[in-house]
Tab-separated table of C-alpha atoms in Angstrom:
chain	number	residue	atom	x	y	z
Q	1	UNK	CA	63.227	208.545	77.029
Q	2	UNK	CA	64.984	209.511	73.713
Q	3	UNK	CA	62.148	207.382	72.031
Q	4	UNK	CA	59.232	209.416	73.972
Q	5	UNK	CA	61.152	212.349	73.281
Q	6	UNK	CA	61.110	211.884	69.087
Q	7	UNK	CA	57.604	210.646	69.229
Q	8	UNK	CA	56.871	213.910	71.334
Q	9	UNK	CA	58.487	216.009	68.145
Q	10	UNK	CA	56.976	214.284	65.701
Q	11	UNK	CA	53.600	214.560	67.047
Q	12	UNK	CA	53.727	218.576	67.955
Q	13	UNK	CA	54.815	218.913	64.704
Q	14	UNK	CA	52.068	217.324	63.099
Q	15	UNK	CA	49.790	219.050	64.870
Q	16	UNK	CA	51.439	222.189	63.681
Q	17	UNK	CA	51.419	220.806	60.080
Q	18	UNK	CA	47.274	220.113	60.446
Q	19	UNK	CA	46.402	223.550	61.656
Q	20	UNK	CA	48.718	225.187	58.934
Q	21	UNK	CA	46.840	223.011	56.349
Q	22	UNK	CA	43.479	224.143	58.053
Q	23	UNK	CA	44.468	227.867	57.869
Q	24	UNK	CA	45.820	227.250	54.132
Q	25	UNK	CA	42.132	225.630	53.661
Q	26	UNK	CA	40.491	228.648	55.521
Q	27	UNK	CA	42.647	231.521	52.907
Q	28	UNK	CA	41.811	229.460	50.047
Q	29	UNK	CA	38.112	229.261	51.057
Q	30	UNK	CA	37.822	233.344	51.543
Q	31	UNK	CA	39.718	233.655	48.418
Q	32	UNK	CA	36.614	231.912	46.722
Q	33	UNK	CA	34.087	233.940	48.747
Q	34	UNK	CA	35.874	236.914	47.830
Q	35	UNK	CA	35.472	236.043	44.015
Q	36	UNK	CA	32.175	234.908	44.605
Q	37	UNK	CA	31.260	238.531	45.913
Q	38	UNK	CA	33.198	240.153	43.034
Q	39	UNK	CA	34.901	242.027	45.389
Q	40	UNK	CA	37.997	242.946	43.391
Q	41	UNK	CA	35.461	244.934	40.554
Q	42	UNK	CA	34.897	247.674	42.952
Q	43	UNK	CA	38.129	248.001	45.174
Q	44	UNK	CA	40.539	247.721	42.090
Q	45	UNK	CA	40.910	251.298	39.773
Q	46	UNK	CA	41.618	250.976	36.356
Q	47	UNK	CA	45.004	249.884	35.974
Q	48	UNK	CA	45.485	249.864	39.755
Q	49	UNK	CA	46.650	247.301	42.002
Q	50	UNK	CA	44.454	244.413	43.730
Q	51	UNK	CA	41.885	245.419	46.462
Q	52	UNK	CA	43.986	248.642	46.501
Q	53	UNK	CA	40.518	250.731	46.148
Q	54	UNK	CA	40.422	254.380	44.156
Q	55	UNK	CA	37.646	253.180	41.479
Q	56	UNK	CA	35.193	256.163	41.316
Q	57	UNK	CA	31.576	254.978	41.497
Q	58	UNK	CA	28.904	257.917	40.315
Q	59	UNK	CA	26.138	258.297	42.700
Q	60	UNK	CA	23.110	261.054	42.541
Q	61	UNK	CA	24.983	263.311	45.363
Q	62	UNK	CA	28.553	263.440	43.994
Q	63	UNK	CA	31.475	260.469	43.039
Q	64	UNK	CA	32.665	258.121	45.774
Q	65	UNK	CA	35.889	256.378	45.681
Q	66	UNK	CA	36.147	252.880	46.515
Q	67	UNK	CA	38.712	252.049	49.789
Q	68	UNK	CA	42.270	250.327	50.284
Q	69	UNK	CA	41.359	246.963	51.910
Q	70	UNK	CA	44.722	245.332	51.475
Q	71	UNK	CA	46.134	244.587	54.534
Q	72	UNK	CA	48.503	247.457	54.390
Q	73	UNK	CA	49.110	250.723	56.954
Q	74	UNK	CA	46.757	253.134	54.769
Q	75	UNK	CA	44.330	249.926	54.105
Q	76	UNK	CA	42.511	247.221	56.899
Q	77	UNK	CA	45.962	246.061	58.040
Q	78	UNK	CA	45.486	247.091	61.388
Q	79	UNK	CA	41.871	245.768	61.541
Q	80	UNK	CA	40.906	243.125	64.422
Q	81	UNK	CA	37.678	240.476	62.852
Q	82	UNK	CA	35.759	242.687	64.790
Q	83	UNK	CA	36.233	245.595	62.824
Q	84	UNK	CA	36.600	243.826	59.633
Q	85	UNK	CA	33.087	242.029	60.491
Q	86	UNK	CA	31.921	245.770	61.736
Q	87	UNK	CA	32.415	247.190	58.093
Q	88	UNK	CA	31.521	244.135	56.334
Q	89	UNK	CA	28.032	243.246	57.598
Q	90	UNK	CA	27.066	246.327	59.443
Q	91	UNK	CA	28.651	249.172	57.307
Q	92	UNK	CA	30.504	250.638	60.174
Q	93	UNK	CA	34.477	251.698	59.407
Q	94	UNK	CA	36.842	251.387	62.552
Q	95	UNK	CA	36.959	255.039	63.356
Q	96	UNK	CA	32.839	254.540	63.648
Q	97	UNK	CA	31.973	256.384	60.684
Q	98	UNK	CA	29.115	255.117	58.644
Q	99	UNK	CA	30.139	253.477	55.359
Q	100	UNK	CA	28.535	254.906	51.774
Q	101	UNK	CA	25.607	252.434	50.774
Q	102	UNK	CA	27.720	251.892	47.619
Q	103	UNK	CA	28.927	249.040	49.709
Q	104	UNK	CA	26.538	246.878	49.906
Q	105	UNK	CA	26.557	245.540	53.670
Q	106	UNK	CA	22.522	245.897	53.352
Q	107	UNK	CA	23.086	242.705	51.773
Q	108	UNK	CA	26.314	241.615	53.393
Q	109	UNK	CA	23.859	241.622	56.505
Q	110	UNK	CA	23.156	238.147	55.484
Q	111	UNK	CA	26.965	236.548	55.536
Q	112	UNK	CA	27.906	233.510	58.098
Q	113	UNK	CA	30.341	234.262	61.294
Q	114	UNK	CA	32.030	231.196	59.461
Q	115	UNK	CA	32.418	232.929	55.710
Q	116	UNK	CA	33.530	235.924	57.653
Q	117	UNK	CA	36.362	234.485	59.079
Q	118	UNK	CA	37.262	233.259	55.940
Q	119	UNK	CA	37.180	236.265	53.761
Q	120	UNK	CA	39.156	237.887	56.931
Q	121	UNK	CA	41.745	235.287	56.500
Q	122	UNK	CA	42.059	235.740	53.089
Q	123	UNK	CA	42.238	239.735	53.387
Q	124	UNK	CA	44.798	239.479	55.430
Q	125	UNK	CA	47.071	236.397	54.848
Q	126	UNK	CA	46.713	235.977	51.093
Q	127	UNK	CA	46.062	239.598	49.243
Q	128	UNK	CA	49.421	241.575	48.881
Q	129	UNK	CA	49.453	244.506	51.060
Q	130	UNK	CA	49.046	248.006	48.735
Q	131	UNK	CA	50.252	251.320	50.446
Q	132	UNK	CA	48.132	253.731	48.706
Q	133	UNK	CA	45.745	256.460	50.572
Q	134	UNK	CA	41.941	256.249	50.373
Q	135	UNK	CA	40.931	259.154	48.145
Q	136	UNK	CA	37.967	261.337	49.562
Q	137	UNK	CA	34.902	261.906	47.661
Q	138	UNK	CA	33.815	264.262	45.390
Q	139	UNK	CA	30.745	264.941	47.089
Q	140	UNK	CA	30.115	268.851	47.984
Q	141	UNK	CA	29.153	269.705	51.756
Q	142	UNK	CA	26.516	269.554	53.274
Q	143	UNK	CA	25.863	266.263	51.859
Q	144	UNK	CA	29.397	265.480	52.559
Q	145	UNK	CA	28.374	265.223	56.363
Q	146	UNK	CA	28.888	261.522	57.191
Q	147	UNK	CA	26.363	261.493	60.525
Q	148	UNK	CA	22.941	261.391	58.233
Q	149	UNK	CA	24.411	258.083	56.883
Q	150	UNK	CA	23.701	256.329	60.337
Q	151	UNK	CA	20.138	257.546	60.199
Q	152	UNK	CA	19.879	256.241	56.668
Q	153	UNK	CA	21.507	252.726	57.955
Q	154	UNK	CA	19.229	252.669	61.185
Q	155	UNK	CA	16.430	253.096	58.738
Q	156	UNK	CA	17.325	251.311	55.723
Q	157	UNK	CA	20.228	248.357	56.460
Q	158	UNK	CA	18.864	245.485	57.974
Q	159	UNK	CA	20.349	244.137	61.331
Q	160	UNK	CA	23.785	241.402	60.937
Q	161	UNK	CA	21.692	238.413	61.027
Q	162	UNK	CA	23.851	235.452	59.595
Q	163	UNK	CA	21.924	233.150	57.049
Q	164	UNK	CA	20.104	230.441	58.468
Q	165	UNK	CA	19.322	227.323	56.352
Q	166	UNK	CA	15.881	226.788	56.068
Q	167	UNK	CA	14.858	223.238	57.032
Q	168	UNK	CA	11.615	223.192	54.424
Q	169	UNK	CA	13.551	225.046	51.679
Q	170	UNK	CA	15.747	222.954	48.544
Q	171	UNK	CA	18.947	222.860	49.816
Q	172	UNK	CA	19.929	223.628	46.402
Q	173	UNK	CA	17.720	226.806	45.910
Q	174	UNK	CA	18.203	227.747	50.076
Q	175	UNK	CA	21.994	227.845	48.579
Q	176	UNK	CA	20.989	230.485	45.906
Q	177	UNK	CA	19.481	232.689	47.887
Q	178	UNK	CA	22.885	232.999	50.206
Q	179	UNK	CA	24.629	233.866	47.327
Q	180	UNK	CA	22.338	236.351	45.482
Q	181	UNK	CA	20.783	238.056	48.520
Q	182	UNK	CA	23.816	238.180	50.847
Q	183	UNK	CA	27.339	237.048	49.289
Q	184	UNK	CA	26.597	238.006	45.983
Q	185	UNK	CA	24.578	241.094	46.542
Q	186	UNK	CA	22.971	240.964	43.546
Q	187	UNK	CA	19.883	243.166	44.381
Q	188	UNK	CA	22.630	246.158	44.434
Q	189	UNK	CA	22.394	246.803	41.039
Q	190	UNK	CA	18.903	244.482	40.041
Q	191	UNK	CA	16.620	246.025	42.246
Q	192	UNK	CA	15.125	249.753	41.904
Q	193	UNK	CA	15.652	251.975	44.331
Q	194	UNK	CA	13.831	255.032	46.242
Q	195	UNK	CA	14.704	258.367	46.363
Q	196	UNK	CA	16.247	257.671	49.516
Q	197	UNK	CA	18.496	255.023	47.473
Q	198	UNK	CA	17.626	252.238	49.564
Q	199	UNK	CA	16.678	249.044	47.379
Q	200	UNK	CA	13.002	248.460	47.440
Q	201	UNK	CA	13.279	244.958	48.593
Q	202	UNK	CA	16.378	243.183	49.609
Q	203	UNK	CA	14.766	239.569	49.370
Q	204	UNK	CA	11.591	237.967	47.661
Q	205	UNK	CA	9.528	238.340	50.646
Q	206	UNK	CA	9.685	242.194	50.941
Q	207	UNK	CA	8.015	242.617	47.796
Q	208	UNK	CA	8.027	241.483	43.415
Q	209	UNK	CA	10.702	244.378	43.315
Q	210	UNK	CA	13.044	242.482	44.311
Q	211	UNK	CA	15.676	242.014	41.324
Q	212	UNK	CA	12.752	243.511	38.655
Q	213	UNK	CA	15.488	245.446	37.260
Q	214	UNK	CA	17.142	249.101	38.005
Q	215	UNK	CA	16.599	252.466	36.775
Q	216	UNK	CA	20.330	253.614	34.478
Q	217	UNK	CA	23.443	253.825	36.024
Q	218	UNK	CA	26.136	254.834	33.985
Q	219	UNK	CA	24.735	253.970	31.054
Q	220	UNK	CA	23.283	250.826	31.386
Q	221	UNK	CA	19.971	249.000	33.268
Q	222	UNK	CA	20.671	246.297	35.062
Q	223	UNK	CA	18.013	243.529	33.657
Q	224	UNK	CA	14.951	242.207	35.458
Q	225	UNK	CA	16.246	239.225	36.975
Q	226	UNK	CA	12.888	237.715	37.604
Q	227	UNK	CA	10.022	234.951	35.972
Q	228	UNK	CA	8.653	237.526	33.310
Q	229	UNK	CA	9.250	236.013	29.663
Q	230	UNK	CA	9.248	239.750	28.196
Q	231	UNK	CA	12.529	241.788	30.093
Q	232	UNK	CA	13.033	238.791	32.615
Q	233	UNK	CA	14.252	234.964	32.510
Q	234	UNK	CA	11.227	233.571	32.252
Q	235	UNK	CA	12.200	232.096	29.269
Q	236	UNK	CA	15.443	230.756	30.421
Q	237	UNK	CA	16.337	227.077	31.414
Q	238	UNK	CA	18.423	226.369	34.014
Q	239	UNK	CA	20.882	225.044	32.107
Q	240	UNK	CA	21.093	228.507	29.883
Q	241	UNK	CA	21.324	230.574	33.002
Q	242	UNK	CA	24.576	228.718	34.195
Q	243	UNK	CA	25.813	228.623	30.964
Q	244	UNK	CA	25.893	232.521	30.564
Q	245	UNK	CA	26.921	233.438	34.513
Q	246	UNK	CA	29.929	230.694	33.702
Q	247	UNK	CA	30.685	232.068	30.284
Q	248	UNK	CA	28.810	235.124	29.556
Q	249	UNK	CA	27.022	233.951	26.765
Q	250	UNK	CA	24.261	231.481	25.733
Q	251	UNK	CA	22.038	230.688	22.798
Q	252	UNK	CA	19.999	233.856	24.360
Q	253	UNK	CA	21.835	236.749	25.209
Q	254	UNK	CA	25.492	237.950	25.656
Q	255	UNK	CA	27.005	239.853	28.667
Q	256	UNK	CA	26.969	243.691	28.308
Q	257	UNK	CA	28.247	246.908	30.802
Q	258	UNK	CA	29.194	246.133	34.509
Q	259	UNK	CA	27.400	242.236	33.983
Q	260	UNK	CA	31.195	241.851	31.851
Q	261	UNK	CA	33.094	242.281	34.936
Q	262	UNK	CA	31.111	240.318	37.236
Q	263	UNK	CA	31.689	237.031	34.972
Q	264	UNK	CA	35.120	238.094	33.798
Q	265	UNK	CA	36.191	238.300	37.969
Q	266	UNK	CA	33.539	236.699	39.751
Q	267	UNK	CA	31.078	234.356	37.926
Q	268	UNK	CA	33.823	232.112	35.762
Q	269	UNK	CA	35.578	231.174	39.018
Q	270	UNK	CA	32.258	229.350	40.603
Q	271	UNK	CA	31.931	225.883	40.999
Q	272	UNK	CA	28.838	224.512	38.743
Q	273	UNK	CA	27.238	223.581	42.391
Q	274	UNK	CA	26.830	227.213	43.208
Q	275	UNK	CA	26.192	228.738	39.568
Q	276	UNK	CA	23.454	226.301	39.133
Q	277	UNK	CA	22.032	226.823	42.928
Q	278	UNK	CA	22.419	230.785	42.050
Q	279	UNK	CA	20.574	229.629	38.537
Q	280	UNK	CA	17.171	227.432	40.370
Q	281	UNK	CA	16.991	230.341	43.262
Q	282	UNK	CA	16.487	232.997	40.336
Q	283	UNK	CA	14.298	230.723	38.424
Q	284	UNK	CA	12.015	230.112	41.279
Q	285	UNK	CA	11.518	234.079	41.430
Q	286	UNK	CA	7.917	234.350	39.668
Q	287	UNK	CA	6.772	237.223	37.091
Q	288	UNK	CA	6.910	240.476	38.445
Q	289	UNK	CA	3.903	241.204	36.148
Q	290	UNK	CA	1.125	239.223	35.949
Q	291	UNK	CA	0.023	239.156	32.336
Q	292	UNK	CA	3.762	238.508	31.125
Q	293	UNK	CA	3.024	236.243	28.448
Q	294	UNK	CA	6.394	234.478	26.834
Q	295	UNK	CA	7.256	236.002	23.308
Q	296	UNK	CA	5.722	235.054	20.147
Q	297	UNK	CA	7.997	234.765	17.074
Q	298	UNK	CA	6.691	236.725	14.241
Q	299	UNK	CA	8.356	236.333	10.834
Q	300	UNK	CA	6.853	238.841	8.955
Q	301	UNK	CA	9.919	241.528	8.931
Q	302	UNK	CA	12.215	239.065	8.180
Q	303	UNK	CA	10.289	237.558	5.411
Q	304	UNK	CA	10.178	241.363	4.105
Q	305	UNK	CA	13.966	241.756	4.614
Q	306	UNK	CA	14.512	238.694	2.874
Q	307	UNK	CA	12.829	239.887	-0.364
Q	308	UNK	CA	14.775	243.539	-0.319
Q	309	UNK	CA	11.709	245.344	1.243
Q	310	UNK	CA	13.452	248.313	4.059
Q	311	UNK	CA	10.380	250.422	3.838
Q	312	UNK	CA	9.920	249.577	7.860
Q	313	UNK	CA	11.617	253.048	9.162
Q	314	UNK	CA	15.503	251.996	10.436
Q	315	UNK	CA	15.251	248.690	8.379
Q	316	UNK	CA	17.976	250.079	5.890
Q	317	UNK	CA	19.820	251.208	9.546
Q	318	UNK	CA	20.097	247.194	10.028
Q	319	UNK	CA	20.361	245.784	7.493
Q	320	UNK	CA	23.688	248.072	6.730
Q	321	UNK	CA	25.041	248.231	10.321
Q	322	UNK	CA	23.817	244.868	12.200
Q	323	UNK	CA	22.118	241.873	10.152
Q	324	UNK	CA	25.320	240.584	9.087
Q	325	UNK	CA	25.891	239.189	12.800
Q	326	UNK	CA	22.713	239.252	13.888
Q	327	UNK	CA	20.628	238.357	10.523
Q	328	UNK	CA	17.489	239.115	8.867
Q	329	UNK	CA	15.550	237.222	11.057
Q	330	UNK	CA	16.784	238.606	14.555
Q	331	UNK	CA	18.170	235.364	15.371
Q	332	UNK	CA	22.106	235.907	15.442
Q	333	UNK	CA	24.553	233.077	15.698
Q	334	UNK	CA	24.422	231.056	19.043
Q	335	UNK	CA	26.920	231.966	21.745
Q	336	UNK	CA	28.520	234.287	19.173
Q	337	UNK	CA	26.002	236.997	17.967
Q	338	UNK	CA	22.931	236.880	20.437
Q	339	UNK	CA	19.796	236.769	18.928
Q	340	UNK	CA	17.278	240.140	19.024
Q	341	UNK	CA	14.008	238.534	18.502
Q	342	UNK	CA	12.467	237.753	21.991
Q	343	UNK	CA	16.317	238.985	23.892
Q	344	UNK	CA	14.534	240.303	27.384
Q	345	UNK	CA	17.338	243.471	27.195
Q	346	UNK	CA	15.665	244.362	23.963
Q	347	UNK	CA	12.100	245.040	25.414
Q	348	UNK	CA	12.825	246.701	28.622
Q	349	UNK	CA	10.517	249.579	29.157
Q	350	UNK	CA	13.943	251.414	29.278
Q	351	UNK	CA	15.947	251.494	26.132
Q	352	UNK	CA	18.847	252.446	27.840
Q	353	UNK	CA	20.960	249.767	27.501
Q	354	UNK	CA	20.094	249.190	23.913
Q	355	UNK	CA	20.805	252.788	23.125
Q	356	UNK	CA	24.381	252.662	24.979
Q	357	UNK	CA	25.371	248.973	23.201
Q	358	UNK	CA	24.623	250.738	19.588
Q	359	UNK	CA	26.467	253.382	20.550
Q	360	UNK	CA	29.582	252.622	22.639
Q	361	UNK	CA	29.820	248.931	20.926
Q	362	UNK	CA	30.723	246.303	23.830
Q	363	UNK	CA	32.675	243.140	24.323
Q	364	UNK	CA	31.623	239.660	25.607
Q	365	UNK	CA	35.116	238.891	28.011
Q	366	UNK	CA	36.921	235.777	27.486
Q	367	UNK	CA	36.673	233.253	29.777
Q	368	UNK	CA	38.612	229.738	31.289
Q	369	UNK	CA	35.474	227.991	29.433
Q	370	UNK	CA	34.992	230.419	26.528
Q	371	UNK	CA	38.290	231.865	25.696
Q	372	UNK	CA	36.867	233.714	23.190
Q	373	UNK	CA	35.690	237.075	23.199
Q	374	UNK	CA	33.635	239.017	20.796
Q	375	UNK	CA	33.202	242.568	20.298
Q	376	UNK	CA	30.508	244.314	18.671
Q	377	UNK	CA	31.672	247.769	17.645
Q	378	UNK	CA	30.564	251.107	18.512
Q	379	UNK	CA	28.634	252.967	16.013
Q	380	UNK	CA	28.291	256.402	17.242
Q	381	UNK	CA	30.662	257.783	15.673
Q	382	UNK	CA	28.991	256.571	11.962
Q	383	UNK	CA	25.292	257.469	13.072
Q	384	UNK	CA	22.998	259.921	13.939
Q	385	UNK	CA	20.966	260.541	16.680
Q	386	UNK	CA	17.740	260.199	14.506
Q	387	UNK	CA	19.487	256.866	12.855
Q	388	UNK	CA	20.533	255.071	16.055
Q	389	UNK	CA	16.274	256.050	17.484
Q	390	UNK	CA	14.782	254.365	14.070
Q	391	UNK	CA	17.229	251.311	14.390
Q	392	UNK	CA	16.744	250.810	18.159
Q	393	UNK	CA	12.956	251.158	17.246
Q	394	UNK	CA	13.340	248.454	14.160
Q	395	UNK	CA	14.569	245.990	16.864
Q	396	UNK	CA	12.013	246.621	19.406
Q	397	UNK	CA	9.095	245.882	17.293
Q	398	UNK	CA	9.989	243.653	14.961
Q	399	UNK	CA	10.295	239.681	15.450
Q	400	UNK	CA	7.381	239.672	17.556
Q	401	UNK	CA	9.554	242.150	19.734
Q	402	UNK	CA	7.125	244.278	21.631
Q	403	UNK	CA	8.588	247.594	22.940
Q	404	UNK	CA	7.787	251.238	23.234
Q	405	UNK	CA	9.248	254.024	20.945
Q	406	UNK	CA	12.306	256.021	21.362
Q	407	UNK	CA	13.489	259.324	20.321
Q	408	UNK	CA	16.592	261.412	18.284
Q	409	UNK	CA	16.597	263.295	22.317
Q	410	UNK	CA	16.755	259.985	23.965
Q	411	UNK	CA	19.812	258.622	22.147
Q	412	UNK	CA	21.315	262.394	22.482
Q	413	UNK	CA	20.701	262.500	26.212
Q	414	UNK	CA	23.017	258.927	26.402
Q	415	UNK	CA	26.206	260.429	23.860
């Protein structure tokens, strides 16, 4: 009886000691999906504690504040999965208001009951409970009103449909698309929106808008994430593309703007399974135009540089100010300096970003891979308005760069 009685013990508690282990699993697992959908960038402020919200976020109507969603008394610590789910994937809080688009459960939509119940385990068993009040927005009545918000998401937000594998599809690039259209919502910021700031696609099948690139937002454009060689990654391997989501830098280009944040909180942490599935899915995305034609090197301005000829309006601009990192010949140092000549962010049709880098300067973060970061410095504060146009138009037309003109009011409308 004793015997039975032991063996009785020792087997309940086993038990126990499996499920703990499962629900350790489960936290750990949300804790990954969590990072995966960079959800710490928006609910952290400046300075501010985890998840503990109060990061203002512009939009055209007024500033929005981003929400507590520790599992604390003024954040989702009294939320059931239900409610959690509710706000996650169908944008609807637990009093039954209508969340701000600004989170994106358009895309959320997409998420698995099965990564739900992970990211709710995590949320509430392994983030460190904040007390600290939502803040309300800034935005003036009557477009304060929170009811035309669940006209706009009856319209506009597609129904909670979890992902479904697609039999036909590479696992590997089915994979990719769960992570950029749903987990990773990465049409948020890469596709353009309407007037009624919906996206204009949320997946390749709605349309070749679908991550073509954004209009400005704060200051920067979020790059066409598409198969055109001009502003896109058409001319991108695979193995580049993971490269810079892991590090933030390859032998093309160098993070800039919100992009730094993603890899610094999100994009490092990956496993190389996902960042490459995320990588194949985008490169599978053909040319949103269809005379994109990849860029031609041209070595004519650099062959003029070389021999002390800065007639070329803003070629004195670079060569005092930026072709000691990023050289004569537009090439820059790989991983370190990115090169100009053919860099997609160089010939958007939108300068923006461009303009705002010279400017405000901007720093590639250090990573677990990289752990060094670089820093290219503002210069603002040393150039004109009419300075910073003929340098920004220097870079986008020479190399075999081919970009429109900008002007002394463009740069002046981004100070």
């Amino acid at each position: 009886m004793k015997t039975m009685l032991i063996a009785t013990l020792l087997l309940g508690a086993g038990v126990a000691g499996q499920a703990v282990a499962a629900e350790d699993a489960q936290v750990r697992q949300g804790e990954y999906l969590a990072r995966a959908g960079d959800c710490v960038a928006c609910h952290t402020a400046k300075g501010g504690k985890p998840f503990a919200g109060g990061l203002p976020m512009q939009t055209p109507i007024g500033t929005v504040y981003s929400t507590n969603i520790t599992p604390s008394a003024s954040g989702i610590g009294d939320y059931s999965f239900e409610d959690f789910d509710q706000a996650v994937r169908k944008g609807i809080g637990k009093d039954g208001s209508t969340l701000y688009p600004a989170m994106p459960y358009p895309s959320y939509a997409r998420i698995t009951e099965q990564d739900m119940q992970a990211l709710y385990a995590y949320f509430m068993k392994g983030v460190e409970p904040v007390e600290q009040p939502n803040q309300a927005t800034d935005i003036p009545w009557p477009l304060s009103m929170r009811w035309p918000l669940a006209i706009w998401r009856g319209l506009f937000a597609p129904a909670a449909t979890p992902w479904q594998a697609s039999a036909a599809a590479d696992p590997v690039v089915d994979r990719g698309a769960y992570l950029v259209e749903g987990l990773g919502h990465c049409g948020a910021c890469h596709t353009p929106r309407a007037l009624t700031m919906q996206e204009k696609a949320l997946s390749p099948a709605e349309g070749k808008q679908f991550l073509a690139g954004s209009a400005p937002l704060e200051g920067w454009i979020a790059k066409n994430l598409r198969g055109d060689h001009k502003d896109g990654l058409g001319s991108w391997s695979e193995a580049e593309l993971v490269q810079f989501l892991k590090t933030g830098r390859s032998d093309r280009s160098a993070v800039f703007g919100g992009m730094s944040d993603v890899v610094e909180h999100s994009m490092q942490y990956m496993t190389d399974a996902d960042l490459t599935a995320i990588a194949r899915y985008l490169k599978a995305l053909p040319p949103s135009d269809p005379n994109d034609q990849p860029h031609v090197y041209d070595k004519q301005v650099a062959d003029a540089l070389w021999r002390g000829d800065d007639s070329k309006p803003g070629a004195a601009v670079y060569i005092d100010n930026c072709a000691a990192c990023h050289r004569t010949d537009g090439q820059g140092y790989t991983r370190v300096f990115p090169a100009l000549a053919g860099n997609p962010v160089v010939q958007t049709a939108d300068a923006t970003s461009l303009i705002h880098v010279v400017l405000a300067g901007g720093t590639v973060p250090a990573t677990h891979t990289a752990p060094s970061n670089f820093t290219m410095p503002a210069f603002g504060w040393r150039l004109s308005d009419q300075e910073v146009a003929e340098v920004v138009n220097f870079i986008r037309t020479s190399w075999g760069n081919q970009a429109g003109a900008v002007t002394a009011g463009d740069v002046k409308a981004l100070r």
